[in-house]
PDB file of C-alpha atoms and ligand atoms in Angstrom:
ATOM      1  CA  UNK A  27       0.000   0.000   0.000  1.00 95.00           C
ATOM      2  CA  UNK A  28       1.164   3.537  -0.769  1.00 97.00           C
ATOM      3  CA  UNK A  29       0.211   5.845   2.082  1.00 97.00           C
ATOM      4  CA  UNK A  30       0.451   9.619   2.106  1.00 98.00           C
ATOM      5  CA  UNK A  31       0.090  11.120   5.546  1.00 98.00           C
ATOM      6  CA  UNK A  32      -0.552  14.880   5.727  1.00 98.00           C
ATOM      7  CA  UNK A  33       1.662  15.565   2.712  1.00 98.00           C
ATOM      8  CA  UNK A  34       2.181  19.175   1.651  1.00 98.00           C
ATOM      9  CA  UNK A  35       4.333  20.365  -1.246  1.00 98.00           C
ATOM     10  CA  UNK A  36       4.571  24.054  -2.017  1.00 97.00           C
ATOM     11  CA  UNK A  37       5.984  25.916  -4.988  1.00 96.00           C
ATOM     12  CA  UNK A  38       6.256  29.524  -3.848  1.00 94.00           C
ATOM     13  CA  UNK A  39       2.799  30.480  -2.639  1.00 92.00           C
ATOM     14  CA  UNK A  40       1.049  27.602  -4.382  1.00 93.00           C
ATOM     15  CA  UNK A  41       0.390  24.401  -2.489  1.00 96.00           C
ATOM     16  CA  UNK A  42       0.657  21.783  -5.228  1.00 97.00           C
ATOM     17  CA  UNK A  43      -0.319  19.268  -2.549  1.00 98.00           C
ATOM     18  CA  UNK A  44      -2.168  20.643   0.434  1.00 97.00           C
ATOM     19  CA  UNK A  45      -2.197  18.352   3.479  1.00 97.00           C
ATOM     20  CA  UNK A  46      -3.070  15.219   1.519  1.00 98.00           C
ATOM     21  CA  UNK A  47      -3.756  12.001   3.417  1.00 98.00           C
ATOM     22  CA  UNK A  48      -4.545   9.111   1.127  1.00 97.00           C
ATOM     23  CA  UNK A  49      -3.831   5.426   0.720  1.00 97.00           C
ATOM     24  CA  UNK A  50      -3.478   3.980  -2.746  1.00 96.00           C
ATOM     25  CA  UNK A  51      -3.136   0.435  -3.933  1.00 90.00           C
ATOM     26  CA  UNK A  52      -5.998  -1.428  -2.261  1.00 84.00           C
ATOM     27  CA  UNK A  53      -7.428  -2.297  -5.701  1.00 88.00           C
ATOM     28  CA  UNK A  54      -5.953  -3.240  -9.078  1.00 95.00           C
ATOM     29  CA  UNK A  55      -6.487   0.028 -10.930  1.00 98.00           C
ATOM     30  CA  UNK A  56      -6.977   3.452  -9.389  1.00 98.00           C
ATOM     31  CA  UNK A  57      -7.646   6.407 -11.696  1.00 98.00           C
ATOM     32  CA  UNK A  58      -6.477   9.836 -10.620  1.00 97.00           C
ATOM     33  CA  UNK A  59      -8.507  12.675 -12.128  1.00 95.00           C
ATOM     34  CA  UNK A  60      -8.496  16.435 -11.783  1.00 91.00           C
ATOM     35  CA  UNK A  61      -8.038  19.632 -13.782  1.00 88.00           C
ATOM     36  CA  UNK A  62      -4.629  20.874 -14.903  1.00 90.00           C
ATOM     37  CA  UNK A  63      -2.617  22.115 -11.956  1.00 93.00           C
ATOM     38  CA  UNK A  64      -4.546  19.964  -9.461  1.00 94.00           C
ATOM     39  CA  UNK A  65      -1.353  18.332  -8.177  1.00 97.00           C
ATOM     40  CA  UNK A  66      -1.543  14.911  -9.862  1.00 97.00           C
ATOM     41  CA  UNK A  67       1.999  14.918 -11.252  1.00 96.00           C
ATOM     42  CA  UNK A  68       3.335  16.372  -8.024  1.00 97.00           C
ATOM     43  CA  UNK A  69       1.719  13.516  -6.124  1.00 97.00           C
ATOM     44  CA  UNK A  70       3.555  11.008  -8.332  1.00 97.00           C
ATOM     45  CA  UNK A  71       6.814  12.925  -7.945  1.00 95.00           C
ATOM     46  CA  UNK A  72       6.539  12.918  -4.163  1.00 96.00           C
ATOM     47  CA  UNK A  73       5.669   9.205  -4.054  1.00 96.00           C
ATOM     48  CA  UNK A  74       8.550   8.400  -6.413  1.00 94.00           C
ATOM     49  CA  UNK A  75      10.797  10.706  -4.396  1.00 93.00           C
ATOM     50  CA  UNK A  76      11.621  12.848  -7.408  1.00 91.00           C
ATOM     51  CA  UNK A  77      10.698  15.844  -5.263  1.00 93.00           C
ATOM     52  CA  UNK A  78      10.717  16.165  -1.523  1.00 94.00           C
ATOM     53  CA  UNK A  79       7.540  17.063   0.362  1.00 96.00           C
ATOM     54  CA  UNK A  80       7.647  20.085   2.678  1.00 97.00           C
ATOM     55  CA  UNK A  81       5.630  18.240   5.286  1.00 97.00           C
ATOM     56  CA  UNK A  82       4.164  14.816   5.896  1.00 98.00           C
ATOM     57  CA  UNK A  83       5.362  11.323   5.066  1.00 97.00           C
ATOM     58  CA  UNK A  84       4.957   8.811   2.271  1.00 97.00           C
ATOM     59  CA  UNK A  85       5.299   5.118   3.011  1.00 97.00           C
ATOM     60  CA  UNK A  86       5.232   2.187   0.638  1.00 96.00           C
ATOM     61  CA  UNK A  87       4.322  -1.108   2.291  1.00 95.00           C
ATOM     62  CA  UNK A  88       5.095   0.549   5.614  1.00 95.00           C
ATOM     63  CA  UNK A  89       8.511   1.832   4.600  1.00 95.00           C
ATOM     64  CA  UNK A  90       9.199   5.580   4.556  1.00 96.00           C
ATOM     65  CA  UNK A  91      10.303   6.495   1.009  1.00 95.00           C
ATOM     66  CA  UNK A  92      12.586   9.184   2.434  1.00 92.00           C
ATOM     67  CA  UNK A  93      14.621   6.413   4.054  1.00 92.00           C
ATOM     68  CA  UNK A  94      14.384   3.819   1.271  1.00 93.00           C
ATOM     69  CA  UNK A  95      17.534   3.342  -0.834  1.00 92.00           C
ATOM     70  CA  UNK A  96      16.936   4.383  -4.457  1.00 90.00           C
ATOM     71  CA  UNK A  97      17.629   0.918  -5.806  1.00 89.00           C
ATOM     72  CA  UNK A  98      15.010  -0.626  -3.476  1.00 92.00           C
ATOM     73  CA  UNK A  99      12.501   2.045  -4.447  1.00 93.00           C
ATOM     74  CA  UNK A 100      13.133   1.403  -8.169  1.00 92.00           C
ATOM     75  CA  UNK A 101      12.394  -2.280  -7.674  1.00 92.00           C
ATOM     76  CA  UNK A 102       9.128  -1.489  -5.907  1.00 95.00           C
ATOM     77  CA  UNK A 103       7.699   1.400  -7.882  1.00 95.00           C
ATOM     78  CA  UNK A 104       7.851   2.445 -11.542  1.00 95.00           C
ATOM     79  CA  UNK A 105       6.719   5.882 -12.674  1.00 94.00           C
ATOM     80  CA  UNK A 106       5.881   6.783 -16.256  1.00 92.00           C
ATOM     81  CA  UNK A 107       6.288  10.527 -16.206  1.00 88.00           C
ATOM     82  CA  UNK A 108       4.111  12.941 -18.122  1.00 81.00           C
ATOM     83  CA  UNK A 109       7.041  14.457 -20.042  1.00 75.00           C
ATOM     84  CA  UNK A 110       9.744  12.042 -20.980  1.00 69.00           C
ATOM     85  CA  UNK A 111      12.939  13.936 -21.719  1.00 64.00           C
ATOM     86  CA  UNK A 112      14.799  10.877 -22.811  1.00 68.00           C
ATOM     87  CA  UNK A 113      17.279  10.797 -25.676  1.00 68.00           C
ATOM     88  CA  UNK A 114      15.473  10.198 -28.957  1.00 70.00           C
ATOM     89  CA  UNK A 115      18.529   8.390 -30.386  1.00 85.00           C
ATOM     90  CA  UNK A 116      17.794   5.371 -28.293  1.00 91.00           C
ATOM     91  CA  UNK A 117      16.310   2.244 -29.808  1.00 95.00           C
ATOM     92  CA  UNK A 118      13.159   0.641 -28.491  1.00 96.00           C
ATOM     93  CA  UNK A 119      15.203  -2.285 -27.214  1.00 96.00           C
ATOM     94  CA  UNK A 120      17.671   0.044 -25.446  1.00 94.00           C
ATOM     95  CA  UNK A 121      14.803   1.875 -23.771  1.00 94.00           C
ATOM     96  CA  UNK A 122      13.188  -1.328 -22.529  1.00 95.00           C
ATOM     97  CA  UNK A 123      16.581  -2.603 -21.356  1.00 94.00           C
ATOM     98  CA  UNK A 124      16.871   0.634 -19.405  1.00 90.00           C
ATOM     99  CA  UNK A 125      13.798  -0.468 -17.435  1.00 91.00           C
ATOM    100  CA  UNK A 126      15.789  -3.469 -16.144  1.00 93.00           C
ATOM    101  CA  UNK A 127      18.575  -1.304 -14.771  1.00 89.00           C
ATOM    102  CA  UNK A 128      17.409  -1.374 -11.117  1.00 87.00           C
ATOM    103  CA  UNK A 129      17.734  -5.173 -11.286  1.00 88.00           C
ATOM    104  CA  UNK A 130      20.643  -5.673 -13.692  1.00 84.00           C
ATOM    105  CA  UNK A 131      22.807  -2.660 -12.778  1.00 85.00           C
ATOM    106  CA  UNK A 132      23.908  -2.814 -16.387  1.00 81.00           C
ATOM    107  CA  UNK A 133      24.891  -6.502 -16.454  1.00 89.00           C
ATOM    108  CA  UNK A 134      21.973  -8.368 -17.948  1.00 88.00           C
ATOM    109  CA  UNK A 135      21.208 -11.849 -16.683  1.00 91.00           C
ATOM    110  CA  UNK A 136      19.092 -14.424 -18.473  1.00 93.00           C
ATOM    111  CA  UNK A 137      16.185 -13.357 -16.279  1.00 93.00           C
ATOM    112  CA  UNK A 138      16.656  -9.705 -17.265  1.00 92.00           C
ATOM    113  CA  UNK A 139      16.634 -10.671 -20.955  1.00 94.00           C
ATOM    114  CA  UNK A 140      13.451 -12.672 -20.399  1.00 94.00           C
ATOM    115  CA  UNK A 141      11.744  -9.641 -18.889  1.00 93.00           C
ATOM    116  CA  UNK A 142      12.845  -7.457 -21.813  1.00 96.00           C
ATOM    117  CA  UNK A 143      11.618  -9.937 -24.424  1.00 95.00           C
ATOM    118  CA  UNK A 144       8.347 -10.454 -22.586  1.00 93.00           C
ATOM    119  CA  UNK A 145       7.694  -6.698 -22.415  1.00 93.00           C
ATOM    120  CA  UNK A 146       8.556  -6.207 -26.106  1.00 95.00           C
ATOM    121  CA  UNK A 147       6.316  -9.101 -27.062  1.00 92.00           C
ATOM    122  CA  UNK A 148       3.467  -7.979 -24.840  1.00 87.00           C
ATOM    123  CA  UNK A 149       3.342  -4.557 -26.457  1.00 88.00           C
ATOM    124  CA  UNK A 150       3.800  -5.854 -30.009  1.00 89.00           C
ATOM    125  CA  UNK A 151       7.117  -4.038 -30.268  1.00 94.00           C
ATOM    126  CA  UNK A 152       9.114  -6.955 -31.631  1.00 95.00           C
ATOM    127  CA  UNK A 153       9.069  -5.585 -35.210  1.00 97.00           C
ATOM    128  CA  UNK A 154      10.151  -2.157 -33.932  1.00 97.00           C
ATOM    129  CA  UNK A 155      12.859  -3.253 -31.495  1.00 96.00           C
ATOM    130  CA  UNK A 156      15.764  -1.729 -33.441  1.00 97.00           C
ATOM    131  CA  UNK A 157      13.983   1.491 -34.387  1.00 96.00           C
ATOM    132  CA  UNK A 158      15.055   4.750 -32.787  1.00 94.00           C
ATOM    133  CA  UNK A 159      12.447   6.463 -30.645  1.00 92.00           C
ATOM    134  CA  UNK A 160      12.337   9.459 -32.990  1.00 90.00           C
ATOM    135  CA  UNK A 161      11.407   7.117 -35.824  1.00 91.00           C
ATOM    136  CA  UNK A 162       8.190   6.048 -34.111  1.00 90.00           C
ATOM    137  CA  UNK A 163       4.683   7.461 -34.105  1.00 85.00           C
ATOM    138  CA  UNK A 164       3.448   9.002 -30.852  1.00 81.00           C
ATOM    139  CA  UNK A 165       1.462   5.875 -30.059  1.00 81.00           C
ATOM    140  CA  UNK A 166       4.370   3.515 -30.752  1.00 87.00           C
ATOM    141  CA  UNK A 167       6.660   5.623 -28.590  1.00 88.00           C
ATOM    142  CA  UNK A 168       4.124   5.607 -25.770  1.00 86.00           C
ATOM    143  CA  UNK A 169       3.971   1.811 -26.028  1.00 88.00           C
ATOM    144  CA  UNK A 170       7.771   1.635 -25.846  1.00 92.00           C
ATOM    145  CA  UNK A 171       7.714   3.640 -22.600  1.00 91.00           C
ATOM    146  CA  UNK A 172       5.040   1.368 -21.176  1.00 90.00           C
ATOM    147  CA  UNK A 173       7.218  -1.646 -22.131  1.00 93.00           C
ATOM    148  CA  UNK A 174      10.117  -0.061 -20.240  1.00 93.00           C
ATOM    149  CA  UNK A 175       7.887   0.249 -17.155  1.00 92.00           C
ATOM    150  CA  UNK A 176       6.751  -3.359 -17.597  1.00 92.00           C
ATOM    151  CA  UNK A 177      10.341  -4.612 -17.800  1.00 94.00           C
ATOM    152  CA  UNK A 178      11.059  -2.870 -14.504  1.00 94.00           C
ATOM    153  CA  UNK A 179       8.652  -5.436 -13.032  1.00 93.00           C
ATOM    154  CA  UNK A 180       7.576  -3.511  -9.947  1.00 95.00           C
ATOM    155  CA  UNK A 181       4.621  -4.162  -7.709  1.00 95.00           C
ATOM    156  CA  UNK A 182       3.419  -0.560  -8.133  1.00 97.00           C
ATOM    157  CA  UNK A 183       3.022   1.090 -11.522  1.00 96.00           C
ATOM    158  CA  UNK A 184       2.272   4.827 -11.709  1.00 97.00           C
ATOM    159  CA  UNK A 185       1.335   6.154 -15.140  1.00 96.00           C
ATOM    160  CA  UNK A 186       0.973   9.908 -15.653  1.00 95.00           C
ATOM    161  CA  UNK A 187      -1.357  10.619 -18.595  1.00 93.00           C
ATOM    162  CA  UNK A 188      -0.371   7.551 -20.622  1.00 91.00           C
ATOM    163  CA  UNK A 189      -3.133   8.309 -23.154  1.00 90.00           C
ATOM    164  CA  UNK A 190      -1.555  11.596 -24.245  1.00 84.00           C
ATOM    165  CA  UNK A 191      -1.075  11.821 -28.018  1.00 76.00           C
ATOM    166  CA  UNK A 192      -2.893   8.561 -28.650  1.00 82.00           C
ATOM    167  CA  UNK A 193      -5.805   8.035 -31.011  1.00 84.00           C
ATOM    168  CA  UNK A 194      -8.933   6.298 -29.804  1.00 88.00           C
ATOM    169  CA  UNK A 195      -7.816   2.808 -30.797  1.00 85.00           C
ATOM    170  CA  UNK A 196      -4.473   3.121 -29.028  1.00 84.00           C
ATOM    171  CA  UNK A 197      -6.139   4.675 -25.991  1.00 89.00           C
ATOM    172  CA  UNK A 198      -8.362   1.635 -25.583  1.00 91.00           C
ATOM    173  CA  UNK A 199      -5.385  -0.665 -26.199  1.00 87.00           C
ATOM    174  CA  UNK A 200      -3.387   0.977 -23.418  1.00 89.00           C
ATOM    175  CA  UNK A 201      -6.376   0.895 -21.060  1.00 93.00           C
ATOM    176  CA  UNK A 202      -6.946  -2.808 -21.771  1.00 92.00           C
ATOM    177  CA  UNK A 203      -3.275  -3.429 -21.110  1.00 90.00           C
ATOM    178  CA  UNK A 204      -3.521  -1.550 -17.797  1.00 94.00           C
ATOM    179  CA  UNK A 205      -6.426  -3.795 -16.834  1.00 95.00           C
ATOM    180  CA  UNK A 206      -4.345  -6.869 -17.755  1.00 93.00           C
ATOM    181  CA  UNK A 207      -1.390  -5.608 -15.725  1.00 91.00           C
ATOM    182  CA  UNK A 208      -3.646  -5.627 -12.700  1.00 95.00           C
ATOM    183  CA  UNK A 209      -5.686  -8.736 -13.421  1.00 95.00           C
ATOM    184  CA  UNK A 210      -3.071 -11.034 -14.961  1.00 91.00           C
ATOM    185  CA  UNK A 211       0.274  -9.688 -13.765  1.00 88.00           C
ATOM    186  CA  UNK A 212      -0.896  -8.816 -10.258  1.00 92.00           C
ATOM    187  CA  UNK A 213       0.329  -5.216 -10.482  1.00 94.00           C
ATOM    188  CA  UNK A 214      -1.159  -2.288  -8.627  1.00 96.00           C
ATOM    189  CA  UNK A 215      -1.691   0.499 -11.146  1.00 97.00           C
ATOM    190  CA  UNK A 216      -2.389   4.162 -10.449  1.00 98.00           C
ATOM    191  CA  UNK A 217      -3.102   6.080 -13.608  1.00 97.00           C
ATOM    192  CA  UNK A 218      -3.703   9.770 -14.299  1.00 97.00           C
ATOM    193  CA  UNK A 219      -6.515  10.165 -16.831  1.00 96.00           C
ATOM    194  CA  UNK A 220      -8.476  13.089 -18.175  1.00 92.00           C
ATOM    195  CA  UNK A 221     -11.540  11.290 -19.438  1.00 92.00           C
ATOM    196  CA  UNK A 222     -14.072  10.395 -16.732  1.00 93.00           C
ATOM    197  CA  UNK A 223     -15.551   7.703 -18.947  1.00 94.00           C
ATOM    198  CA  UNK A 224     -12.235   5.933 -19.495  1.00 94.00           C
ATOM    199  CA  UNK A 225     -11.759   5.998 -15.744  1.00 96.00           C
ATOM    200  CA  UNK A 226     -15.247   4.596 -15.155  1.00 95.00           C
ATOM    201  CA  UNK A 227     -14.819   1.868 -17.757  1.00 95.00           C
ATOM    202  CA  UNK A 228     -11.374   0.586 -16.709  1.00 96.00           C
ATOM    203  CA  UNK A 229     -10.623   1.600 -13.129  1.00 97.00           C
ATOM    204  CA  UNK A 230     -11.851   0.114  -9.854  1.00 96.00           C
ATOM    205  CA  UNK A 231     -11.532   3.275  -7.831  1.00 97.00           C
ATOM    206  CA  UNK A 232     -11.426   6.949  -8.792  1.00 97.00           C
ATOM    207  CA  UNK A 233      -9.677   9.675  -6.813  1.00 97.00           C
ATOM    208  CA  UNK A 234     -10.189  13.292  -7.852  1.00 96.00           C
ATOM    209  CA  UNK A 235      -7.821  16.111  -6.920  1.00 96.00           C
ATOM    210  CA  UNK A 236      -8.400  19.832  -7.138  1.00 93.00           C
ATOM    211  CA  UNK A 237      -6.146  22.626  -5.854  1.00 94.00           C
ATOM    212  CA  UNK A 238      -3.860  20.100  -4.198  1.00 97.00           C
ATOM    213  CA  UNK A 239      -6.620  18.415  -2.233  1.00 97.00           C
ATOM    214  CA  UNK A 240      -8.569  15.182  -2.575  1.00 97.00           C
ATOM    215  CA  UNK A 241     -12.128  16.210  -3.463  1.00 94.00           C
ATOM    216  CA  UNK A 242     -13.572  12.766  -4.203  1.00 95.00           C
ATOM    217  CA  UNK A 243     -12.526   9.201  -3.604  1.00 96.00           C
ATOM    218  CA  UNK A 244     -14.921   6.381  -4.408  1.00 96.00           C
ATOM    219  CA  UNK A 245     -15.472   3.202  -6.356  1.00 95.00           C
ATOM    220  CA  UNK A 246     -16.852   3.692  -9.852  1.00 94.00           C
ATOM    221  CA  UNK A 247     -20.533   3.518  -8.924  1.00 93.00           C
ATOM    222  CA  UNK A 248     -20.014   5.924  -6.026  1.00 95.00           C
ATOM    223  CA  UNK A 249     -18.125   8.364  -8.248  1.00 95.00           C
ATOM    224  CA  UNK A 250     -20.357   8.310 -11.325  1.00 95.00           C
ATOM    225  CA  UNK A 251     -23.221  10.216  -9.780  1.00 94.00           C
ATOM    226  CA  UNK A 252     -24.509  13.586 -11.035  1.00 93.00           C
ATOM    227  CA  UNK A 253     -24.235  15.184  -7.583  1.00 92.00           C
ATOM    228  CA  UNK A 254     -20.639  14.025  -7.037  1.00 91.00           C
ATOM    229  CA  UNK A 255     -19.518  15.018 -10.550  1.00 91.00           C
ATOM    230  CA  UNK A 256     -21.251  18.413 -10.436  1.00 88.00           C
ATOM    231  CA  UNK A 257     -19.389  19.143  -7.209  1.00 85.00           C
ATOM    232  CA  UNK A 258     -16.023  18.228  -8.690  1.00 84.00           C
ATOM    233  CA  UNK A 259     -16.417  19.998 -12.014  1.00 83.00           C
ATOM    234  CA  UNK A 260     -18.578  22.928 -10.884  1.00 83.00           C
ATOM    235  CA  UNK A 261     -21.016  22.295 -13.704  1.00 85.00           C
ATOM    236  CA  UNK A 262     -23.945  19.974 -14.332  1.00 88.00           C
ATOM    237  CA  UNK A 263     -23.029  16.472 -15.471  1.00 90.00           C
ATOM    238  CA  UNK A 264     -25.530  13.861 -16.608  1.00 92.00           C
ATOM    239  CA  UNK A 265     -24.911  10.191 -15.975  1.00 94.00           C
ATOM    240  CA  UNK A 266     -26.518   7.607 -18.258  1.00 93.00           C
ATOM    241  CA  UNK A 267     -26.415   3.847 -18.119  1.00 92.00           C
ATOM    242  CA  UNK A 268     -25.274   2.255 -21.354  1.00 91.00           C
ATOM    243  CA  UNK A 269     -25.092  -1.548 -21.383  1.00 88.00           C
ATOM    244  CA  UNK A 270     -25.298  -1.398 -17.594  1.00 87.00           C
ATOM    245  CA  UNK A 271     -22.246   0.894 -17.308  1.00 88.00           C
ATOM    246  CA  UNK A 272     -22.318   4.551 -16.233  1.00 92.00           C
ATOM    247  CA  UNK A 273     -21.381   7.106 -18.874  1.00 93.00           C
ATOM    248  CA  UNK A 274     -21.030  10.814 -18.064  1.00 93.00           C
ATOM    249  CA  UNK A 275     -22.149  13.564 -20.436  1.00 90.00           C
ATOM    250  CA  UNK A 276     -20.590  16.880 -19.590  1.00 77.00           C
ATOM    251  CA  UNK A 277     -20.953  19.139 -22.588  1.00 67.00           C
ATOM    252  CA  UNK A 278     -23.016  22.278 -22.086  1.00 57.00           C
TER     253      UNK A 278
HETATM  254  N1  LIG B 308       8.603  22.479 -10.691  1.00 71.55           N
HETATM  255  C1  LIG B 308       7.626  23.333 -10.401  1.00 71.55           C
HETATM  256  N2  LIG B 308       7.894  24.615 -10.112  1.00 71.55           N
HETATM  257  C2  LIG B 308       6.905  25.483  -9.789  1.00 71.55           C
HETATM  258  N3  LIG B 308       5.606  25.148  -9.727  1.00 71.55           N
HETATM  259  C3  LIG B 308       5.268  23.896 -10.015  1.00 71.55           C
HETATM  260  C4  LIG B 308       6.250  22.917 -10.365  1.00 71.55           C
HETATM  261  N4  LIG B 308       5.612  21.738 -10.589  1.00 71.55           N
HETATM  262  C5  LIG B 308       4.305  21.978 -10.395  1.00 71.55           C
HETATM  263  N5  LIG B 308       4.087  23.263 -10.053  1.00 71.55           N
HETATM  264  C6  LIG B 308       2.777  23.857  -9.736  1.00 71.55           C
HETATM  265  O1  LIG B 308       2.118  23.011  -8.836  1.00 71.55           O
HETATM  266  C7  LIG B 308       0.733  22.893  -9.162  1.00 71.55           C
HETATM  267  C8  LIG B 308       0.401  21.426  -9.431  1.00 71.55           C
HETATM  268  O2  LIG B 308       1.053  21.002 -10.627  1.00 71.55           O
HETATM  269  P1  LIG B 308       0.997  19.520 -11.169  1.00 71.55           P
HETATM  270  O3  LIG B 308       1.300  18.590 -10.056  1.00 71.55           O
HETATM  271  O4  LIG B 308       1.863  19.443 -12.377  1.00 71.55           O
HETATM  272  O5  LIG B 308      -0.546  19.389 -11.567  1.00 71.55           O
HETATM  273  P2  LIG B 308      -1.291  18.366 -12.549  1.00 71.55           P
HETATM  274  O6  LIG B 308      -0.347  17.243 -12.843  1.00 71.55           O
HETATM  275  O7  LIG B 308      -2.503  17.951 -11.798  1.00 71.55           O
HETATM  276  O8  LIG B 308      -1.645  19.150 -13.776  1.00 71.55           O
HETATM  277  C9  LIG B 308       0.501  23.811 -10.344  1.00 71.55           C
HETATM  278  O9  LIG B 308       0.034  25.040  -9.844  1.00 71.55           O
HETATM  279  C10 LIG B 308       1.870  23.950 -10.962  1.00 71.55           C
HETATM  280  O10 LIG B 308       2.004  25.159 -11.623  1.00 71.55           O
HETATM  281 MG1  LIG B 309       0.364  16.539 -14.625  1.00 71.55          MG
END
């Protein structure tokens, strides 16, 4: 379980996270929603110890991340960041191999190679393995980054807006994969999404942030209610049942 206890992170006068207490990881897939600037990426950065909180603690399976050696943390938690500033002149295979680094320390074992091949295969990247990242479409590149995260083989997988730059078909492919990671690989996935309906269709639990605070936290049926959604988005939202699943309509 990932537990945030009274976590605050400020940038100047802005509290990107404002006294957040939250546990994550009790279900397979948790979706994190909220408008731009709500603090979603900051939450991932604090959990992954990429930035230090000003107050509060984060523990993973009872262990304070501030006192966890980096190599232990990297074998427990993988974070797909929203902006990947990674060298474009890297091949798909090199990138996925990079995901094994916390385990291999640069010397690949047979087991490391198995993980790399399995991740490449799982994301249908075999034909693209020797391509450079800047020779891929946005969707292919996103899949390569997800394969890197998969090769890291961590219990916790945090994905920050993995649907960015993807068309509808690739969005549903990534969401199905996320579901499989939880259901078949036993991973605990926390994923930042923008679309309420993707969250409702694929996640088990939805947490909404606004202004650095948790404003809603419920299972899908508890979240997909007009009163709850109107509160979060400050505008009327209709919820319809289609094939027994809730679908939100939020155009004016
Ligand atoms: N490195 C930074 N320096 C200054 N302000 C930042 C930095 N990172 C985030 N912020 C601010 O913190 C708030 C939360 O940002 P962020 O966590 O990126 O939100 P989200 O991912 O939900 O869009 C925003 O007001 C943003 O401008
Ligand atoms: Mg963000």
